[in-house]
């Protein structure tokens, strides 16, 4: 057996899709006499959950305080020193060393961005050294299934300068069996939506995740426009064809005085009224999934929401779970949500990502691999989705290269698997 060893790690500050700095880490490994180098970059969110791992930013004047040179220094210095000599195929050891080296629960000392960059770069370099695609290296022989795309085609909330309280209006194209067909269907609906908006003289400029951000006011209007677009594209707005999914990102709506205040309309609601509101929307539109329908600390409302809608639709915990296996297990115990959003930078290491996926599976929860609103052209998320056997992937609209990079990689993987 050839010995595989990490030679060094390094990092650089690059830009994400919002023009903010982010970290790219590179690993060099040696297997036998050959050296292999691979890099991976780290995304960044706008509606971040309170319980996420800590993204280290420099503060100060540079880039408005958003520089990541301290995180870059973590990788170039301490992290590289600690990982050099380790076996890059032993992901669990690498991630344990990273966690111990940081020494905090939320990776705030070295930065979760530094730690995740290192964790991902090692995995990529190890896969390369073994001549395997990353999804196969991480997922083994079982990594044969493509996720269904959940495509964000209409943006609101903090992702768009319009009047919609709900952050994401997504479509799930189904009824085809192949990723390629699902992607085509979703893209056709996206283009049809552009025509629907143009016909009403509504803006077709796009938000952070590539979805349109028209100046519409209500969720009813937004859903009706999407249903019309689905029809115009020649599909049925129904299960088996194209359905709707929402990400409310309602942690952003929690009022310090208790209850919820919609950020743009200013409407206030109790948790009970909010749950009734979701039931109403689900009864009017073919919505099959609602993400973060109530706040990240409101376990009780999560349980109530799940009791009232959980048999009918997917209730996805994003800010609620923050890809933390312990929070996922708590959710399962309490009957909160029935699906888990997986965002690697919420937790900080690849091992924890897969642990969160296993926890979700043990509870019978669905798994959705997800991008962040601030992304790079890195397509690693596609491989992670296939490796994890994710049911769905969120990578935004079929527009903007940082979004399509993941979809295009999935097309390539599907091709390879055939
Ligand atoms: P974020 O939002 O990446 O801006 O946090 C994405 C989401 O809430 O799913
Ligand atoms: Zn979300």
Tab-separated table of C-alpha atoms and ligand atoms in Angstrom:
chain	number	residue	atom	x	y	z
A	1	UNK	CA	0.000	0.000	0.000
A	2	UNK	CA	1.317	3.413	-0.941
A	3	UNK	CA	1.506	5.814	1.952
A	4	UNK	CA	-0.503	9.026	1.599
A	5	UNK	CA	0.558	12.088	3.557
A	6	UNK	CA	-0.377	15.747	3.836
A	7	UNK	CA	2.591	17.902	2.772
A	8	UNK	CA	1.129	21.350	3.443
A	9	UNK	CA	-1.934	23.541	3.561
A	10	UNK	CA	-2.237	27.118	2.430
A	11	UNK	CA	-5.004	29.657	1.952
A	12	UNK	CA	-5.832	32.845	0.096
A	13	UNK	CA	-8.478	35.518	0.285
A	14	UNK	CA	-10.753	35.407	-2.782
A	15	UNK	CA	-14.150	36.966	-3.605
A	16	UNK	CA	-17.628	35.502	-3.337
A	17	UNK	CA	-20.669	36.240	-5.498
A	18	UNK	CA	-21.630	39.257	-3.377
A	19	UNK	CA	-18.177	40.779	-3.763
A	20	UNK	CA	-17.184	39.923	-0.207
A	21	UNK	CA	-13.899	38.258	0.661
A	22	UNK	CA	-13.939	34.562	1.421
A	23	UNK	CA	-11.347	31.894	1.990
A	24	UNK	CA	-9.903	29.381	-0.434
A	25	UNK	CA	-7.742	26.649	1.061
A	26	UNK	CA	-5.389	24.380	-0.832
A	27	UNK	CA	-3.886	21.089	0.266
A	28	UNK	CA	-0.832	19.353	-1.124
A	29	UNK	CA	-0.596	15.631	-0.469
A	30	UNK	CA	1.921	12.991	-1.477
A	31	UNK	CA	1.073	9.417	-2.419
A	32	UNK	CA	4.111	7.305	-3.141
A	33	UNK	CA	6.363	9.503	-5.247
A	34	UNK	CA	3.541	11.684	-6.670
A	35	UNK	CA	2.243	14.981	-5.304
A	36	UNK	CA	-1.321	16.194	-5.721
A	37	UNK	CA	-2.748	19.645	-4.988
A	38	UNK	CA	-6.406	20.594	-4.615
A	39	UNK	CA	-8.284	23.665	-3.418
A	40	UNK	CA	-11.749	24.340	-2.020
A	41	UNK	CA	-13.490	27.568	-1.142
A	42	UNK	CA	-15.923	28.473	1.588
A	43	UNK	CA	-19.332	30.132	1.046
A	44	UNK	CA	-20.997	32.726	3.254
A	45	UNK	CA	-24.612	33.407	4.291
A	46	UNK	CA	-26.646	36.580	4.742
A	47	UNK	CA	-29.428	35.185	6.914
A	48	UNK	CA	-27.126	33.281	9.219
A	49	UNK	CA	-28.493	31.274	12.104
A	50	UNK	CA	-27.605	32.303	15.633
A	51	UNK	CA	-26.153	28.855	16.374
A	52	UNK	CA	-23.869	28.592	13.361
A	53	UNK	CA	-20.140	28.034	13.705
A	54	UNK	CA	-18.188	31.283	13.756
A	55	UNK	CA	-17.123	32.853	10.477
A	56	UNK	CA	-13.932	34.765	11.280
A	57	UNK	CA	-13.794	38.268	9.757
A	58	UNK	CA	-10.982	40.761	10.257
A	59	UNK	CA	-12.963	43.865	11.184
A	60	UNK	CA	-11.314	47.236	10.621
A	61	UNK	CA	-11.360	49.282	7.430
A	62	UNK	CA	-10.329	46.773	4.800
A	63	UNK	CA	-13.316	45.427	2.790
A	64	UNK	CA	-15.624	47.109	5.289
A	65	UNK	CA	-14.401	44.778	8.020
A	66	UNK	CA	-15.169	41.635	6.016
A	67	UNK	CA	-11.605	40.638	5.174
A	68	UNK	CA	-10.589	37.051	6.031
A	69	UNK	CA	-6.835	37.488	6.381
A	70	UNK	CA	-6.897	36.242	9.970
A	71	UNK	CA	-8.593	33.030	8.802
A	72	UNK	CA	-6.045	32.775	5.966
A	73	UNK	CA	-3.295	33.096	8.574
A	74	UNK	CA	-4.923	30.314	10.647
A	75	UNK	CA	-4.588	27.958	7.676
A	76	UNK	CA	-1.097	29.021	6.625
A	77	UNK	CA	0.204	28.843	10.176
A	78	UNK	CA	-1.327	26.659	12.879
A	79	UNK	CA	-3.550	24.478	10.700
A	80	UNK	CA	-0.860	23.622	8.187
A	81	UNK	CA	1.558	22.789	10.998
A	82	UNK	CA	-0.988	20.565	12.745
A	83	UNK	CA	-2.090	18.634	9.655
A	84	UNK	CA	1.260	18.147	7.950
A	85	UNK	CA	2.231	14.490	8.025
A	86	UNK	CA	-1.307	13.198	8.640
A	87	UNK	CA	-3.014	10.745	6.324
A	88	UNK	CA	-5.430	12.826	4.200
A	89	UNK	CA	-7.747	9.840	3.754
A	90	UNK	CA	-8.412	9.793	7.498
A	91	UNK	CA	-11.009	12.559	7.458
A	92	UNK	CA	-12.228	11.870	10.948
A	93	UNK	CA	-8.699	12.243	12.376
A	94	UNK	CA	-8.121	15.449	10.377
A	95	UNK	CA	-11.375	16.962	11.610
A	96	UNK	CA	-10.722	15.928	15.206
A	97	UNK	CA	-7.284	17.549	15.062
A	98	UNK	CA	-8.870	20.715	13.623
A	99	UNK	CA	-11.496	20.867	16.370
A	100	UNK	CA	-8.985	20.237	19.149
A	101	UNK	CA	-6.578	22.782	17.716
A	102	UNK	CA	-9.318	25.417	17.675
A	103	UNK	CA	-10.459	24.500	21.169
A	104	UNK	CA	-13.820	26.323	21.073
A	105	UNK	CA	-17.289	24.835	20.527
A	106	UNK	CA	-18.113	27.135	17.600
A	107	UNK	CA	-14.636	27.274	16.003
A	108	UNK	CA	-14.315	30.953	16.816
A	109	UNK	CA	-10.592	30.970	17.485
A	110	UNK	CA	-9.266	29.785	14.116
A	111	UNK	CA	-12.527	30.549	12.310
A	112	UNK	CA	-15.021	28.018	10.921
A	113	UNK	CA	-14.152	29.378	7.471
A	114	UNK	CA	-10.493	28.411	7.993
A	115	UNK	CA	-11.392	25.005	9.431
A	116	UNK	CA	-13.935	24.110	6.732
A	117	UNK	CA	-11.593	25.242	3.957
A	118	UNK	CA	-8.882	22.943	5.325
A	119	UNK	CA	-11.277	20.039	5.860
A	120	UNK	CA	-12.624	20.252	2.288
A	121	UNK	CA	-9.248	20.796	0.630
A	122	UNK	CA	-7.801	17.701	2.339
A	123	UNK	CA	-10.731	15.575	1.141
A	124	UNK	CA	-10.349	16.805	-2.410
A	125	UNK	CA	-6.604	16.225	-2.478
A	126	UNK	CA	-7.037	12.741	-0.974
A	127	UNK	CA	-9.657	11.823	-3.600
A	128	UNK	CA	-7.354	13.075	-6.313
A	129	UNK	CA	-4.421	11.075	-4.971
A	130	UNK	CA	-6.583	7.950	-5.147
A	131	UNK	CA	-7.795	8.744	-8.647
A	132	UNK	CA	-11.436	8.913	-7.579
A	133	UNK	CA	-14.093	11.581	-8.069
A	134	UNK	CA	-14.873	13.226	-4.733
A	135	UNK	CA	-18.454	11.913	-4.527
A	136	UNK	CA	-17.167	8.317	-4.899
A	137	UNK	CA	-14.218	8.813	-2.543
A	138	UNK	CA	-16.502	10.193	0.192
A	139	UNK	CA	-19.693	8.274	-0.515
A	140	UNK	CA	-18.347	4.874	-1.550
A	141	UNK	CA	-20.211	2.479	-3.812
A	142	UNK	CA	-23.571	3.725	-2.488
A	143	UNK	CA	-23.114	7.208	-3.973
A	144	UNK	CA	-25.201	6.566	-7.064
A	145	UNK	CA	-28.209	8.796	-6.643
A	146	UNK	CA	-28.648	12.344	-7.895
A	147	UNK	CA	-30.613	14.817	-5.764
A	148	UNK	CA	-33.676	16.651	-7.064
A	149	UNK	CA	-33.042	20.366	-7.553
A	150	UNK	CA	-34.946	22.819	-5.357
A	151	UNK	CA	-34.518	25.911	-7.463
A	152	UNK	CA	-34.958	29.360	-5.984
A	153	UNK	CA	-36.588	31.340	-8.783
A	154	UNK	CA	-38.118	34.255	-6.897
A	155	UNK	CA	-36.306	36.076	-4.100
A	156	UNK	CA	-37.463	38.159	-1.157
A	157	UNK	CA	-36.433	38.713	2.443
A	158	UNK	CA	-32.847	39.823	3.002
A	159	UNK	CA	-31.848	38.448	-0.418
A	160	UNK	CA	-33.764	41.064	-2.417
A	161	UNK	CA	-34.662	44.733	-2.242
A	162	UNK	CA	-38.383	44.095	-2.796
A	163	UNK	CA	-41.428	43.875	-0.533
A	164	UNK	CA	-41.651	40.120	0.002
A	165	UNK	CA	-41.239	38.865	3.551
A	166	UNK	CA	-40.525	35.268	2.523
A	167	UNK	CA	-36.892	34.855	1.512
A	168	UNK	CA	-37.114	32.135	-1.142
A	169	UNK	CA	-39.769	30.863	-3.520
A	170	UNK	CA	-38.495	27.648	-5.056
A	171	UNK	CA	-39.711	25.078	-7.545
A	172	UNK	CA	-39.089	21.341	-7.425
A	173	UNK	CA	-39.259	19.824	-10.899
A	174	UNK	CA	-40.076	16.129	-10.712
A	175	UNK	CA	-41.774	13.466	-12.752
A	176	UNK	CA	-38.772	12.694	-14.873
A	177	UNK	CA	-36.396	10.351	-13.102
A	178	UNK	CA	-33.219	12.050	-14.311
A	179	UNK	CA	-31.420	15.073	-12.930
A	180	UNK	CA	-30.886	16.372	-16.428
A	181	UNK	CA	-34.633	16.380	-17.131
A	182	UNK	CA	-35.454	17.930	-13.768
A	183	UNK	CA	-32.933	20.699	-14.388
A	184	UNK	CA	-34.337	21.354	-17.850
A	185	UNK	CA	-37.912	21.514	-16.547
A	186	UNK	CA	-36.934	23.928	-13.788
A	187	UNK	CA	-35.012	26.089	-16.220
A	188	UNK	CA	-37.953	26.217	-18.610
A	189	UNK	CA	-40.172	27.394	-15.763
A	190	UNK	CA	-37.549	30.009	-14.823
A	191	UNK	CA	-37.642	31.400	-18.366
A	192	UNK	CA	-41.438	31.260	-18.410
A	193	UNK	CA	-41.466	33.240	-15.149
A	194	UNK	CA	-39.337	35.885	-16.815
A	195	UNK	CA	-41.984	36.204	-19.558
A	196	UNK	CA	-44.794	36.315	-16.980
A	197	UNK	CA	-43.027	39.126	-15.101
A	198	UNK	CA	-42.154	41.070	-18.249
A	199	UNK	CA	-45.766	40.896	-19.445
A	200	UNK	CA	-46.750	42.672	-16.217
A	201	UNK	CA	-43.910	45.177	-16.476
A	202	UNK	CA	-42.371	43.689	-13.342
A	203	UNK	CA	-38.608	43.729	-12.915
A	204	UNK	CA	-36.649	40.695	-14.065
A	205	UNK	CA	-33.461	41.688	-12.283
A	206	UNK	CA	-32.236	38.949	-9.975
A	207	UNK	CA	-31.442	38.576	-6.275
A	208	UNK	CA	-28.471	36.947	-4.576
A	209	UNK	CA	-29.387	33.387	-5.542
A	210	UNK	CA	-30.346	34.176	-9.131
A	211	UNK	CA	-34.105	34.237	-8.594
A	212	UNK	CA	-36.078	37.219	-9.870
A	213	UNK	CA	-36.826	39.972	-7.404
A	214	UNK	CA	-39.998	41.663	-8.699
A	215	UNK	CA	-41.730	44.396	-6.710
A	216	UNK	CA	-44.613	42.244	-5.583
A	217	UNK	CA	-46.005	42.542	-2.107
A	218	UNK	CA	-47.515	39.268	-0.988
A	219	UNK	CA	-46.688	35.575	-0.934
A	220	UNK	CA	-50.030	34.940	-2.651
A	221	UNK	CA	-49.010	37.103	-5.597
A	222	UNK	CA	-45.556	35.498	-5.790
A	223	UNK	CA	-46.961	31.947	-5.692
A	224	UNK	CA	-49.626	32.810	-8.295
A	225	UNK	CA	-46.956	34.162	-10.661
A	226	UNK	CA	-44.940	30.946	-10.290
A	227	UNK	CA	-47.992	28.732	-10.842
A	228	UNK	CA	-48.740	30.725	-13.995
A	229	UNK	CA	-45.131	30.260	-15.166
A	230	UNK	CA	-45.310	26.506	-14.549
A	231	UNK	CA	-48.409	26.366	-16.787
A	232	UNK	CA	-46.834	28.576	-19.434
A	233	UNK	CA	-43.848	26.213	-19.565
A	234	UNK	CA	-46.243	23.352	-20.257
A	235	UNK	CA	-46.196	21.652	-16.853
A	236	UNK	CA	-48.732	21.014	-14.124
A	237	UNK	CA	-48.306	22.799	-10.823
A	238	UNK	CA	-48.783	19.538	-8.944
A	239	UNK	CA	-46.864	16.610	-7.475
A	240	UNK	CA	-45.383	14.474	-10.231
A	241	UNK	CA	-44.674	17.588	-12.311
A	242	UNK	CA	-43.542	20.869	-10.727
A	243	UNK	CA	-44.277	21.859	-7.130
A	244	UNK	CA	-43.456	24.855	-4.938
A	245	UNK	CA	-41.201	25.138	-1.889
A	246	UNK	CA	-40.657	28.122	0.410
A	247	UNK	CA	-37.868	29.254	2.681
A	248	UNK	CA	-39.402	31.743	5.072
A	249	UNK	CA	-36.169	32.262	7.029
A	250	UNK	CA	-38.508	33.189	9.901
A	251	UNK	CA	-35.695	33.403	12.439
A	252	UNK	CA	-35.310	36.873	10.924
A	253	UNK	CA	-38.935	37.616	11.902
A	254	UNK	CA	-38.681	36.914	15.617
A	255	UNK	CA	-39.629	39.999	17.578
A	256	UNK	CA	-37.727	40.889	20.765
A	257	UNK	CA	-41.142	41.553	22.332
A	258	UNK	CA	-42.259	37.983	21.608
A	259	UNK	CA	-44.076	36.645	18.559
A	260	UNK	CA	-43.173	37.453	14.981
A	261	UNK	CA	-43.025	40.632	12.916
A	262	UNK	CA	-42.825	40.283	9.122
A	263	UNK	CA	-39.754	42.343	8.151
A	264	UNK	CA	-41.160	44.176	5.149
A	265	UNK	CA	-44.939	44.320	5.544
A	266	UNK	CA	-44.526	45.010	9.276
A	267	UNK	CA	-47.414	42.636	10.076
A	268	UNK	CA	-47.152	41.038	13.521
A	269	UNK	CA	-48.323	37.539	14.346
A	270	UNK	CA	-48.223	35.093	17.202
A	271	UNK	CA	-46.580	31.739	16.535
A	272	UNK	CA	-50.041	30.180	16.368
A	273	UNK	CA	-51.193	32.730	13.765
A	274	UNK	CA	-48.037	32.122	11.767
A	275	UNK	CA	-48.725	28.375	11.681
A	276	UNK	CA	-52.303	29.105	10.549
A	277	UNK	CA	-50.861	31.380	7.868
A	278	UNK	CA	-48.681	28.518	6.549
A	279	UNK	CA	-51.659	26.165	6.539
A	280	UNK	CA	-53.590	28.688	4.477
A	281	UNK	CA	-50.821	29.051	1.887
A	282	UNK	CA	-50.409	25.271	1.641
A	283	UNK	CA	-54.153	24.890	1.049
A	284	UNK	CA	-54.096	27.434	-1.805
A	285	UNK	CA	-50.898	26.443	-3.646
A	286	UNK	CA	-49.054	23.196	-4.445
A	287	UNK	CA	-46.427	23.874	-1.763
A	288	UNK	CA	-44.613	20.688	-0.741
A	289	UNK	CA	-41.945	22.145	1.549
A	290	UNK	CA	-41.517	25.037	3.992
A	291	UNK	CA	-38.088	25.832	5.449
A	292	UNK	CA	-37.652	27.746	8.708
A	293	UNK	CA	-41.381	28.451	9.026
A	294	UNK	CA	-40.835	29.499	12.652
A	295	UNK	CA	-37.819	30.779	14.617
A	296	UNK	CA	-34.563	28.973	15.369
A	297	UNK	CA	-35.094	28.937	19.154
A	298	UNK	CA	-38.824	28.310	19.109
A	299	UNK	CA	-38.748	24.512	19.520
A	300	UNK	CA	-42.292	24.475	20.827
A	301	UNK	CA	-43.707	26.160	17.719
A	302	UNK	CA	-41.581	23.883	15.555
A	303	UNK	CA	-43.224	20.873	17.200
A	304	UNK	CA	-46.680	22.406	16.707
A	305	UNK	CA	-45.967	23.275	13.090
A	306	UNK	CA	-44.739	19.722	12.487
A	307	UNK	CA	-47.769	18.231	14.194
A	308	UNK	CA	-50.124	20.245	12.018
A	309	UNK	CA	-48.393	20.088	8.610
A	310	UNK	CA	-45.686	17.428	8.903
A	311	UNK	CA	-47.786	14.599	7.428
A	312	UNK	CA	-48.605	16.700	4.388
A	313	UNK	CA	-45.392	18.528	3.488
A	314	UNK	CA	-41.673	18.742	4.240
A	315	UNK	CA	-40.750	21.052	7.105
A	316	UNK	CA	-37.092	21.886	6.755
A	317	UNK	CA	-34.857	23.005	9.610
A	318	UNK	CA	-32.070	25.333	8.488
A	319	UNK	CA	-31.348	27.918	11.208
A	320	UNK	CA	-33.031	25.478	13.587
A	321	UNK	CA	-30.467	22.703	13.073
A	322	UNK	CA	-27.435	24.583	11.664
A	323	UNK	CA	-26.095	21.204	10.420
A	324	UNK	CA	-25.312	20.344	14.042
A	325	UNK	CA	-25.825	16.609	14.742
A	326	UNK	CA	-26.787	17.381	18.362
A	327	UNK	CA	-29.497	19.847	17.321
A	328	UNK	CA	-30.777	17.395	14.693
A	329	UNK	CA	-31.085	14.711	17.368
A	330	UNK	CA	-32.926	17.122	19.653
A	331	UNK	CA	-35.316	17.947	16.808
A	332	UNK	CA	-36.014	14.266	16.203
A	333	UNK	CA	-36.737	13.726	19.902
A	334	UNK	CA	-39.149	16.657	19.987
A	335	UNK	CA	-40.811	15.952	16.649
A	336	UNK	CA	-39.568	19.260	15.265
A	337	UNK	CA	-39.314	19.411	11.447
A	338	UNK	CA	-39.030	16.356	9.207
A	339	UNK	CA	-36.121	17.407	6.992
A	340	UNK	CA	-32.646	18.840	7.568
A	341	UNK	CA	-30.861	21.462	5.510
A	342	UNK	CA	-27.147	20.710	5.310
A	343	UNK	CA	-24.813	23.690	4.921
A	344	UNK	CA	-21.186	22.667	5.506
A	345	UNK	CA	-20.073	26.109	6.694
A	346	UNK	CA	-22.707	26.125	9.444
A	347	UNK	CA	-20.817	23.400	11.293
A	348	UNK	CA	-17.247	23.648	9.977
A	349	UNK	CA	-15.946	20.141	9.259
A	350	UNK	CA	-16.770	17.477	6.711
A	351	UNK	CA	-17.025	14.797	9.414
A	352	UNK	CA	-19.710	16.795	11.217
A	353	UNK	CA	-21.565	17.271	7.926
A	354	UNK	CA	-21.778	13.505	7.432
A	355	UNK	CA	-22.635	12.985	11.090
A	356	UNK	CA	-25.571	15.412	10.717
A	357	UNK	CA	-26.698	13.498	7.605
A	358	UNK	CA	-26.537	10.186	9.511
A	359	UNK	CA	-28.483	11.686	12.427
A	360	UNK	CA	-31.159	12.917	9.997
A	361	UNK	CA	-31.415	9.480	8.366
A	362	UNK	CA	-31.749	7.706	11.716
A	363	UNK	CA	-34.752	9.916	12.475
A	364	UNK	CA	-36.259	9.309	9.036
A	365	UNK	CA	-35.698	12.964	8.099
A	366	UNK	CA	-35.100	14.043	4.512
A	367	UNK	CA	-31.730	15.571	3.600
A	368	UNK	CA	-31.217	18.718	1.535
A	369	UNK	CA	-27.685	19.808	0.611
A	370	UNK	CA	-27.530	23.587	0.384
A	371	UNK	CA	-25.427	26.451	-0.939
A	372	UNK	CA	-25.270	29.867	0.774
A	373	UNK	CA	-26.377	33.175	-0.671
A	374	UNK	CA	-22.699	34.168	-0.963
A	375	UNK	CA	-21.054	31.478	-3.114
A	376	UNK	CA	-18.005	30.987	-5.277
A	377	UNK	CA	-17.571	29.091	-8.530
A	378	UNK	CA	-16.470	26.056	-6.516
A	379	UNK	CA	-18.779	23.110	-7.268
A	380	UNK	CA	-17.853	20.881	-4.323
A	381	UNK	CA	-21.437	21.000	-3.048
A	382	UNK	CA	-22.557	18.784	-5.951
A	383	UNK	CA	-20.143	16.015	-4.965
A	384	UNK	CA	-21.126	16.343	-1.319
A	385	UNK	CA	-24.816	16.009	-2.253
A	386	UNK	CA	-24.188	12.767	-4.156
A	387	UNK	CA	-21.781	11.436	-1.503
A	388	UNK	CA	-24.385	12.070	1.206
A	389	UNK	CA	-27.219	10.582	-0.870
A	390	UNK	CA	-29.122	13.854	-0.392
A	391	UNK	CA	-32.755	13.853	-1.500
A	392	UNK	CA	-32.536	17.438	-2.729
A	393	UNK	CA	-30.020	20.148	-3.522
A	394	UNK	CA	-30.553	23.885	-3.158
A	395	UNK	CA	-28.288	25.792	-5.509
A	396	UNK	CA	-30.479	28.725	-6.454
A	397	UNK	CA	-31.813	29.646	-9.858
A	398	UNK	CA	-30.429	28.262	-13.119
A	399	UNK	CA	-28.578	31.572	-13.502
A	400	UNK	CA	-25.352	33.155	-12.203
A	401	UNK	CA	-22.249	31.035	-12.665
A	402	UNK	CA	-21.770	30.334	-8.947
A	403	UNK	CA	-25.234	28.685	-8.932
A	404	UNK	CA	-25.004	26.845	-12.257
A	405	UNK	CA	-21.518	25.529	-11.363
A	406	UNK	CA	-23.157	23.068	-8.955
A	407	UNK	CA	-25.933	22.076	-11.356
A	408	UNK	CA	-23.427	21.613	-14.171
A	409	UNK	CA	-21.262	19.401	-11.976
A	410	UNK	CA	-24.322	17.264	-11.175
A	411	UNK	CA	-24.957	16.871	-14.906
A	412	UNK	CA	-21.388	15.619	-15.280
A	413	UNK	CA	-21.769	13.215	-12.345
A	414	UNK	CA	-25.040	11.852	-13.752
A	415	UNK	CA	-23.304	11.281	-17.051
A	416	UNK	CA	-20.451	9.473	-15.320
A	417	UNK	CA	-22.834	7.256	-13.352
A	418	UNK	CA	-24.575	6.115	-16.522
B	1	LIG	P1	-28.108	32.454	3.565
B	1	LIG	O1	-29.577	31.951	3.205
B	1	LIG	O2	-27.134	31.652	2.824
B	1	LIG	O3	-28.135	33.907	3.179
B	1	LIG	O4	-27.985	32.287	5.050
B	1	LIG	C1	-29.868	30.718	2.661
B	1	LIG	C2	-30.969	30.050	3.428
B	1	LIG	O5	-31.515	30.608	4.387
B	1	LIG	O6	-31.288	28.907	3.102
B	2	LIG	ZN1	-32.863	28.841	4.850
